[in-house]
PDB file of C-alpha atoms in Angstrom:
ATOM      1  CA  MET A   1       4.863  22.765   8.873  1.00  0.00           C
ATOM      2  CA  THR A   2       1.728  23.198  10.967  1.00  0.00           C
ATOM      3  CA  ARG A   3      -0.352  20.313  12.226  1.00  0.00           C
ATOM      4  CA  ARG A   4      -3.222  21.245   9.970  1.00  0.00           C
ATOM      5  CA  SER A   5      -1.022  21.355   6.865  1.00  0.00           C
ATOM      6  CA  ARG A   6       0.246  17.857   7.573  1.00  0.00           C
ATOM      7  CA  LEU A   7      -3.208  16.358   7.059  1.00  0.00           C
ATOM      8  CA  PRO A   8      -3.773  17.334   3.415  1.00  0.00           C
ATOM      9  CA  LEU A   9      -0.125  16.587   2.589  1.00  0.00           C
ATOM     10  CA  GLY A  10      -0.355  13.133   4.158  1.00  0.00           C
ATOM     11  CA  ALA A  11      -3.630  12.499   2.341  1.00  0.00           C
ATOM     12  CA  LEU A  12      -2.116  13.547  -0.989  1.00  0.00           C
ATOM     13  CA  VAL A  13       0.909  11.310  -0.431  1.00  0.00           C
ATOM     14  CA  LEU A  14      -1.361   8.288   0.150  1.00  0.00           C
ATOM     15  CA  VAL A  15      -3.279   8.922  -3.078  1.00  0.00           C
ATOM     16  CA  VAL A  16      -0.139   9.513  -5.160  1.00  0.00           C
ATOM     17  CA  ASN A  17       1.398   6.365  -3.726  1.00  0.00           C
ATOM     18  CA  ALA A  18      -1.541   4.168  -4.689  1.00  0.00           C
ATOM     19  CA  VAL A  19      -1.641   5.627  -8.192  1.00  0.00           C
ATOM     20  CA  GLN A  20       2.086   5.169  -8.817  1.00  0.00           C
ATOM     21  CA  TRP A  21       1.874   1.496  -7.798  1.00  0.00           C
ATOM     22  CA  VAL A  22      -1.080   0.690 -10.050  1.00  0.00           C
ATOM     23  CA  VAL A  23       0.430   2.544 -13.023  1.00  0.00           C
ATOM     24  CA  ALA A  24       3.885   0.986 -12.590  1.00  0.00           C
ATOM     25  CA  GLU A  25       2.361  -2.473 -12.247  1.00  0.00           C
ATOM     26  CA  ALA A  26       0.219  -2.033 -15.369  1.00  0.00           C
ATOM     27  CA  ILE A  27       3.170  -0.800 -17.454  1.00  0.00           C
ATOM     28  CA  THR A  28       5.454  -3.590 -16.236  1.00  0.00           C
ATOM     29  CA  ALA A  29       2.817  -6.262 -16.793  1.00  0.00           C
ATOM     30  CA  ALA A  30       2.115  -4.974 -20.318  1.00  0.00           C
ATOM     31  CA  ALA A  31       5.811  -5.259 -21.198  1.00  0.00           C
ATOM     32  CA  TRP A  32       5.789  -8.954 -20.188  1.00  0.00           C
ATOM     33  CA  THR A  33       4.626 -10.764 -23.340  1.00  0.00           C
ATOM     34  CA  ASP A  34       6.433 -14.105 -23.539  1.00  0.00           C
ATOM     35  CA  PRO A  35       4.738 -15.881 -21.900  1.00  0.00           C
ATOM     36  CA  PRO A  36       1.923 -13.357 -21.235  1.00  0.00           C
ATOM     37  CA  TYR A  37       1.755 -12.070 -17.664  1.00  0.00           C
ATOM     38  CA  SER A  38      -1.361 -13.077 -15.726  1.00  0.00           C
ATOM     39  CA  TYR A  39      -2.802 -10.971 -12.906  1.00  0.00           C
ATOM     40  CA  VAL A  40      -4.567 -14.110 -11.677  1.00  0.00           C
ATOM     41  CA  THR A  41      -1.707 -16.617 -11.742  1.00  0.00           C
ATOM     42  CA  ASN A  42       1.508 -14.604 -11.485  1.00  0.00           C
ATOM     43  CA  TYR A  43       2.648 -13.041  -8.237  1.00  0.00           C
ATOM     44  CA  ILE A  44       3.196  -9.288  -8.159  1.00  0.00           C
ATOM     45  CA  SER A  45       6.791 -10.024  -7.194  1.00  0.00           C
ATOM     46  CA  ASP A  46       7.312 -11.801 -10.520  1.00  0.00           C
ATOM     47  CA  LEU A  47       7.289  -8.372 -12.154  1.00  0.00           C
ATOM     48  CA  GLY A  48      10.453  -7.447 -10.270  1.00  0.00           C
ATOM     49  CA  VAL A  49      12.531 -10.501 -11.178  1.00  0.00           C
ATOM     50  CA  SER A  50      15.563  -9.455 -13.241  1.00  0.00           C
ATOM     51  CA  ASP A  51      16.256 -12.828 -14.883  1.00  0.00           C
ATOM     52  CA  CYS A  52      14.364 -13.631 -18.077  1.00  0.00           C
ATOM     53  CA  GLY A  53      13.475 -17.203 -18.998  1.00  0.00           C
ATOM     54  CA  THR A  54      14.005 -18.717 -15.554  1.00  0.00           C
ATOM     55  CA  GLN A  55      11.427 -20.999 -13.978  1.00  0.00           C
ATOM     56  CA  PHE A  56      10.248 -20.592 -10.420  1.00  0.00           C
ATOM     57  CA  GLN A  57       7.493 -22.587  -8.766  1.00  0.00           C
ATOM     58  CA  GLY A  58       6.255 -23.734 -12.166  1.00  0.00           C
ATOM     59  CA  ARG A  59       6.123 -20.209 -13.646  1.00  0.00           C
ATOM     60  CA  VAL A  60       8.356 -18.945 -16.452  1.00  0.00           C
ATOM     61  CA  LEU A  61       9.554 -15.487 -15.447  1.00  0.00           C
ATOM     62  CA  CYS A  62      10.463 -12.706 -17.856  1.00  0.00           C
ATOM     63  CA  SER A  63       9.854  -9.085 -16.839  1.00  0.00           C
ATOM     64  CA  PRO A  64      11.617  -6.640 -19.224  1.00  0.00           C
ATOM     65  CA  ASP A  65      10.646  -3.626 -17.105  1.00  0.00           C
ATOM     66  CA  HIS A  66      11.585  -5.214 -13.770  1.00  0.00           C
ATOM     67  CA  THR A  67      13.519  -2.097 -12.705  1.00  0.00           C
ATOM     68  CA  LEU A  68      10.372   0.026 -12.871  1.00  0.00           C
ATOM     69  CA  MET A  69       8.475  -2.391 -10.627  1.00  0.00           C
ATOM     70  CA  ASN A  70      11.294  -2.636  -8.109  1.00  0.00           C
ATOM     71  CA  VAL A  71      11.510   1.163  -7.925  1.00  0.00           C
ATOM     72  CA  SER A  72       7.750   1.232  -7.397  1.00  0.00           C
ATOM     73  CA  PHE A  73       8.053  -1.296  -4.547  1.00  0.00           C
ATOM     74  CA  ILE A  74      10.600   0.894  -2.787  1.00  0.00           C
ATOM     75  CA  ALA A  75       8.654   4.085  -3.501  1.00  0.00           C
ATOM     76  CA  GLU A  76       5.478   2.504  -2.109  1.00  0.00           C
ATOM     77  CA  GLY A  77       7.150   1.606   1.157  1.00  0.00           C
ATOM     78  CA  VAL A  78       8.595   5.082   1.627  1.00  0.00           C
ATOM     79  CA  LEU A  79       5.492   7.008   0.497  1.00  0.00           C
ATOM     80  CA  PHE A  80       2.991   4.918   2.451  1.00  0.00           C
ATOM     81  CA  ALA A  81       5.045   5.309   5.626  1.00  0.00           C
ATOM     82  CA  LEU A  82       5.429   9.049   5.010  1.00  0.00           C
ATOM     83  CA  GLY A  83       1.692   9.481   4.491  1.00  0.00           C
ATOM     84  CA  ILE A  84       0.862   7.544   7.655  1.00  0.00           C
ATOM     85  CA  VAL A  85       3.432   9.420   9.758  1.00  0.00           C
ATOM     86  CA  LEU A  86       2.020  12.752   8.552  1.00  0.00           C
ATOM     87  CA  LEU A  87      -1.481  11.606   9.503  1.00  0.00           C
ATOM     88  CA  ALA A  88      -0.390  10.104  12.828  1.00  0.00           C
ATOM     89  CA  ARG A  89      -1.201  13.372  14.615  1.00  0.00           C
ATOM     90  CA  LEU A  90      -4.829  12.270  14.477  1.00  0.00           C
ATOM     91  CA  VAL A  91      -4.069   9.846  17.314  1.00  0.00           C
ATOM     92  CA  GLU A  92      -2.265  10.347  20.597  1.00  0.00           C
ATOM     93  CA  GLY A  93       0.063   8.564  22.996  1.00  0.00           C
ATOM     94  CA  ARG A  94       0.844   4.879  22.704  1.00  0.00           C
ATOM     95  CA  VAL A  95      -1.473   4.407  19.726  1.00  0.00           C
ATOM     96  CA  ARG A  96       0.493   6.981  17.735  1.00  0.00           C
ATOM     97  CA  ARG A  97       3.731   5.155  18.497  1.00  0.00           C
ATOM     98  CA  VAL A  98       2.215   1.867  17.348  1.00  0.00           C
ATOM     99  CA  VAL A  99       0.941   3.472  14.139  1.00  0.00           C
ATOM    100  CA  ILE A 100       4.346   4.965  13.341  1.00  0.00           C
ATOM    101  CA  ALA A 101       6.126   1.690  14.170  1.00  0.00           C
ATOM    102  CA  LEU A 102       3.837  -0.268  11.838  1.00  0.00           C
ATOM    103  CA  ALA A 103       4.329   2.305   9.071  1.00  0.00           C
ATOM    104  CA  LEU A 104       8.114   2.177   9.382  1.00  0.00           C
ATOM    105  CA  ALA A 105       8.117  -1.629   9.481  1.00  0.00           C
ATOM    106  CA  HIS A 106       6.011  -1.626   6.314  1.00  0.00           C
ATOM    107  CA  ALA A 107       8.529   0.697   4.667  1.00  0.00           C
ATOM    108  CA  VAL A 108      11.446  -1.571   5.547  1.00  0.00           C
ATOM    109  CA  GLY A 109       9.536  -4.584   4.252  1.00  0.00           C
ATOM    110  CA  LEU A 110       8.725  -3.016   0.866  1.00  0.00           C
ATOM    111  CA  VAL A 111      12.257  -1.680   0.453  1.00  0.00           C
ATOM    112  CA  LEU A 112      13.528  -5.235   0.921  1.00  0.00           C
ATOM    113  CA  VAL A 113      11.004  -6.442  -1.659  1.00  0.00           C
ATOM    114  CA  GLY A 114      12.380  -3.937  -4.148  1.00  0.00           C
ATOM    115  CA  LEU A 115      16.030  -4.679  -3.444  1.00  0.00           C
ATOM    116  CA  PHE A 116      15.818  -8.480  -3.427  1.00  0.00           C
ATOM    117  CA  HIS A 117      13.720 -10.098  -6.161  1.00  0.00           C
ATOM    118  CA  GLY A 118      11.532 -13.158  -5.639  1.00  0.00           C
ATOM    119  CA  SER A 119      13.379 -15.773  -7.669  1.00  0.00           C
ATOM    120  CA  ALA A 120      15.240 -18.951  -6.771  1.00  0.00           C
ATOM    121  CA  ASN A 121      17.915 -18.008  -9.336  1.00  0.00           C
ATOM    122  CA  GLY A 122      20.020 -16.142  -6.815  1.00  0.00           C
ATOM    123  CA  PRO A 123      21.261 -16.220  -3.198  1.00  0.00           C
ATOM    124  CA  GLN A 124      18.764 -17.913  -0.893  1.00  0.00           C
ATOM    125  CA  ALA A 125      19.336 -15.143   1.625  1.00  0.00           C
ATOM    126  CA  GLY A 126      18.017 -12.664  -0.926  1.00  0.00           C
ATOM    127  CA  LEU A 127      14.869 -14.721  -1.544  1.00  0.00           C
ATOM    128  CA  ALA A 128      14.324 -15.034   2.212  1.00  0.00           C
ATOM    129  CA  LEU A 129      14.633 -11.257   2.643  1.00  0.00           C
ATOM    130  CA  HIS A 130      12.170 -10.742  -0.212  1.00  0.00           C
ATOM    131  CA  VAL A 131       9.574 -13.119   1.206  1.00  0.00           C
ATOM    132  CA  GLY A 132      10.055 -11.842   4.744  1.00  0.00           C
ATOM    133  CA  GLY A 133       9.839  -8.223   3.633  1.00  0.00           C
ATOM    134  CA  ALA A 134       6.644  -8.886   1.673  1.00  0.00           C
ATOM    135  CA  ALA A 135       5.038 -10.621   4.655  1.00  0.00           C
ATOM    136  CA  VAL A 136       5.932  -7.795   7.043  1.00  0.00           C
ATOM    137  CA  GLY A 137       4.785  -5.135   4.587  1.00  0.00           C
ATOM    138  CA  ILE A 138       1.428  -6.755   3.884  1.00  0.00           C
ATOM    139  CA  ILE A 139       0.638  -7.583   7.501  1.00  0.00           C
ATOM    140  CA  CYS A 140       1.618  -4.138   8.814  1.00  0.00           C
ATOM    141  CA  ALA A 141      -0.304  -2.219   6.139  1.00  0.00           C
ATOM    142  CA  ASN A 142      -3.507  -4.199   6.593  1.00  0.00           C
ATOM    143  CA  THR A 143      -3.183  -3.928  10.375  1.00  0.00           C
ATOM    144  CA  LEU A 144      -2.999  -0.144  10.024  1.00  0.00           C
ATOM    145  CA  VAL A 145      -6.107  -0.211   7.851  1.00  0.00           C
ATOM    146  CA  ILE A 146      -7.985  -2.200  10.505  1.00  0.00           C
ATOM    147  CA  MET A 147      -6.783   0.176  13.217  1.00  0.00           C
ATOM    148  CA  ALA A 148      -8.105   3.143  11.233  1.00  0.00           C
ATOM    149  CA  GLY A 149     -11.563   1.612  11.455  1.00  0.00           C
ATOM    150  CA  SER A 150     -11.259   0.441  15.049  1.00  0.00           C
ATOM    151  CA  LEU A 151     -10.242   3.753  16.625  1.00  0.00           C
ATOM    152  CA  ARG A 152     -13.464   5.606  17.392  1.00  0.00           C
ATOM    153  CA  GLY A 153     -11.442   8.526  18.678  1.00  0.00           C
ATOM    154  CA  LEU A 154     -10.686   9.522  15.093  1.00  0.00           C
ATOM    155  CA  GLY A 155     -14.226  10.823  14.773  1.00  0.00           C
ATOM    156  CA  ALA A 156     -14.708   9.051  11.454  1.00  0.00           C
ATOM    157  CA  SER A 157     -18.154   8.051  10.228  1.00  0.00           C
ATOM    158  CA  LYS A 158     -19.479   4.584  10.911  1.00  0.00           C
ATOM    159  CA  ALA A 159     -19.457   3.821   7.180  1.00  0.00           C
ATOM    160  CA  TYR A 160     -15.764   4.665   6.949  1.00  0.00           C
ATOM    161  CA  ARG A 161     -14.915   2.634  10.032  1.00  0.00           C
ATOM    162  CA  VAL A 162     -16.796  -0.405   8.701  1.00  0.00           C
ATOM    163  CA  PHE A 163     -15.102   0.058   5.319  1.00  0.00           C
ATOM    164  CA  SER A 164     -11.619   0.176   6.876  1.00  0.00           C
ATOM    165  CA  VAL A 165     -12.056  -2.863   9.093  1.00  0.00           C
ATOM    166  CA  THR A 166     -13.679  -4.865   6.311  1.00  0.00           C
ATOM    167  CA  VAL A 167     -11.002  -4.025   3.754  1.00  0.00           C
ATOM    168  CA  GLY A 168      -8.168  -4.754   6.179  1.00  0.00           C
ATOM    169  CA  VAL A 169      -9.590  -8.089   7.300  1.00  0.00           C
ATOM    170  CA  LEU A 170     -10.335  -9.164   3.733  1.00  0.00           C
ATOM    171  CA  GLY A 171      -6.791  -8.191   2.786  1.00  0.00           C
ATOM    172  CA  LEU A 172      -5.291 -10.446   5.447  1.00  0.00           C
ATOM    173  CA  VAL A 173      -7.665 -13.308   4.600  1.00  0.00           C
ATOM    174  CA  SER A 174      -6.949 -12.987   0.894  1.00  0.00           C
ATOM    175  CA  GLU A 175      -3.208 -13.059   1.505  1.00  0.00           C
ATOM    176  CA  ALA A 176      -3.587 -16.166   3.679  1.00  0.00           C
ATOM    177  CA  LEU A 177      -5.345 -17.913   0.780  1.00  0.00           C
ATOM    178  CA  THR A 178      -2.546 -17.175  -1.699  1.00  0.00           C
ATOM    179  CA  GLY A 179      -1.049 -20.639  -1.394  1.00  0.00           C
ATOM    180  CA  VAL A 180      -4.325 -22.531  -1.832  1.00  0.00           C
ATOM    181  CA  SER A 181      -3.930 -22.894  -5.606  1.00  0.00           C
ATOM    182  CA  ALA A 182      -1.119 -21.979  -7.993  1.00  0.00           C
ATOM    183  CA  SER A 183      -3.683 -21.019 -10.627  1.00  0.00           C
ATOM    184  CA  THR A 184      -5.167 -18.240  -8.455  1.00  0.00           C
ATOM    185  CA  ALA A 185      -2.136 -17.231  -6.372  1.00  0.00           C
ATOM    186  CA  GLY A 186      -1.758 -13.868  -8.100  1.00  0.00           C
ATOM    187  CA  ALA A 187      -5.386 -12.919  -7.558  1.00  0.00           C
ATOM    188  CA  PHE A 188      -5.333 -13.698  -3.844  1.00  0.00           C
ATOM    189  CA  GLU A 189      -1.979 -11.976  -3.347  1.00  0.00           C
ATOM    190  CA  ARG A 190      -3.404  -8.872  -4.990  1.00  0.00           C
ATOM    191  CA  GLY A 191      -6.310  -9.005  -2.576  1.00  0.00           C
ATOM    192  CA  GLY A 192      -3.784  -8.657   0.238  1.00  0.00           C
ATOM    193  CA  VAL A 193      -2.091  -5.681  -1.435  1.00  0.00           C
ATOM    194  CA  TYR A 194      -4.889  -3.839  -3.203  1.00  0.00           C
ATOM    195  CA  SER A 195      -6.698  -3.679   0.131  1.00  0.00           C
ATOM    196  CA  TRP A 196      -4.393  -1.026   1.548  1.00  0.00           C
ATOM    197  CA  LEU A 197      -4.022   0.704  -1.824  1.00  0.00           C
ATOM    198  CA  LEU A 198      -7.820   1.044  -2.024  1.00  0.00           C
ATOM    199  CA  TRP A 199      -7.942   2.253   1.572  1.00  0.00           C
ATOM    200  CA  SER A 200      -5.185   4.782   0.866  1.00  0.00           C
ATOM    201  CA  THR A 201      -7.096   6.201  -2.077  1.00  0.00           C
ATOM    202  CA  VAL A 202     -10.420   6.436  -0.255  1.00  0.00           C
ATOM    203  CA  THR A 203      -8.859   7.853   2.920  1.00  0.00           C
ATOM    204  CA  GLY A 204      -6.736  10.348   1.027  1.00  0.00           C
ATOM    205  CA  VAL A 205      -9.621  11.634  -1.072  1.00  0.00           C
ATOM    206  CA  LEU A 206     -11.934  11.954   1.945  1.00  0.00           C
ATOM    207  CA  LEU A 207      -9.339  13.900   3.923  1.00  0.00           C
ATOM    208  CA  LEU A 208      -8.585  16.201   0.988  1.00  0.00           C
ATOM    209  CA  VAL A 209     -12.288  16.914   0.501  1.00  0.00           C
ATOM    210  CA  ARG A 210     -12.738  17.561   4.216  1.00  0.00           C
ATOM    211  CA  ASP A 211      -9.754  19.915   4.288  1.00  0.00           C
ATOM    212  CA  ARG A 212     -11.027  21.832   1.255  1.00  0.00           C
ATOM    213  CA  ARG A 213     -14.437  22.259   2.871  1.00  0.00           C
ATOM    214  CA  ALA A 214     -12.838  23.428   6.118  1.00  0.00           C
ATOM    215  CA  THR A 215     -10.690  25.955   4.238  1.00  0.00           C
ATOM    216  CA  ARG A 216     -13.704  27.258   2.338  1.00  0.00           C
ATOM    217  CA  ARG A 217     -15.673  27.573   5.581  1.00  0.00           C
ATOM    218  CA  ASP A 218     -12.832  29.515   7.199  1.00  0.00           C
ATOM    219  CA  VAL A 219     -12.669  31.893   4.235  1.00  0.00           C
ATOM    220  CA  LEU A 220     -16.429  32.515   4.354  1.00  0.00           C
ATOM    221  CA  GLU A 221     -16.321  33.141   8.111  1.00  0.00           C
ATOM    222  CA  ASN A 222     -13.473  35.636   7.699  1.00  0.00           C
ATOM    223  CA  VAL A 223     -15.328  37.445   4.911  1.00  0.00           C
ATOM    224  CA  SER A 224     -18.548  37.650   6.932  1.00  0.00           C
ATOM    225  CA  ALA A 225     -16.652  38.867   9.970  1.00  0.00           C
TER     226      ALA A 225
END
């Protein structure tokens, strides 16, 4: 695989990853009817809990399609890391190593989230791995988003750089506010997750458009030559 071919592939992986998460979450949430699932109150992790009817932190948990959400968690970690690693050629040296390390740490974190559900009705070690994995995954992904806007060497437009930094910072701030109120915990947690999913979509689409334009330009130059 050539360096140039890695860019559109990495971009496509980021877009597919964001879409699969949103779709899996919507399907899983729709299957949760008793009591109705709330995007504002319920944590995303609640969708992956395998026990139905248990109470955790004042919430009654019952996610019939929990397997789908847990598979999506694991897929997200793997796909996001793959997309970032494929795009890492845009940076050099120590920065590239940091980018790859953050991507791999994110992958490990999300795999742990998918393997160990966030419920007290189970081994405490499993809950600790779930919470720790979620924290690592969220922090690493948003840090990568901020880095994408901070590295001027990427040659990205000012608008894109401002977008990336803003989205990443807001993601971290939103996640930090998750524990402020139980009634809005789900909304703030989503702010910390949807930030990198939004960034993935925007970045992927922009790179795919840029690659298509470059390919078209090359074809026209070859024809004119």
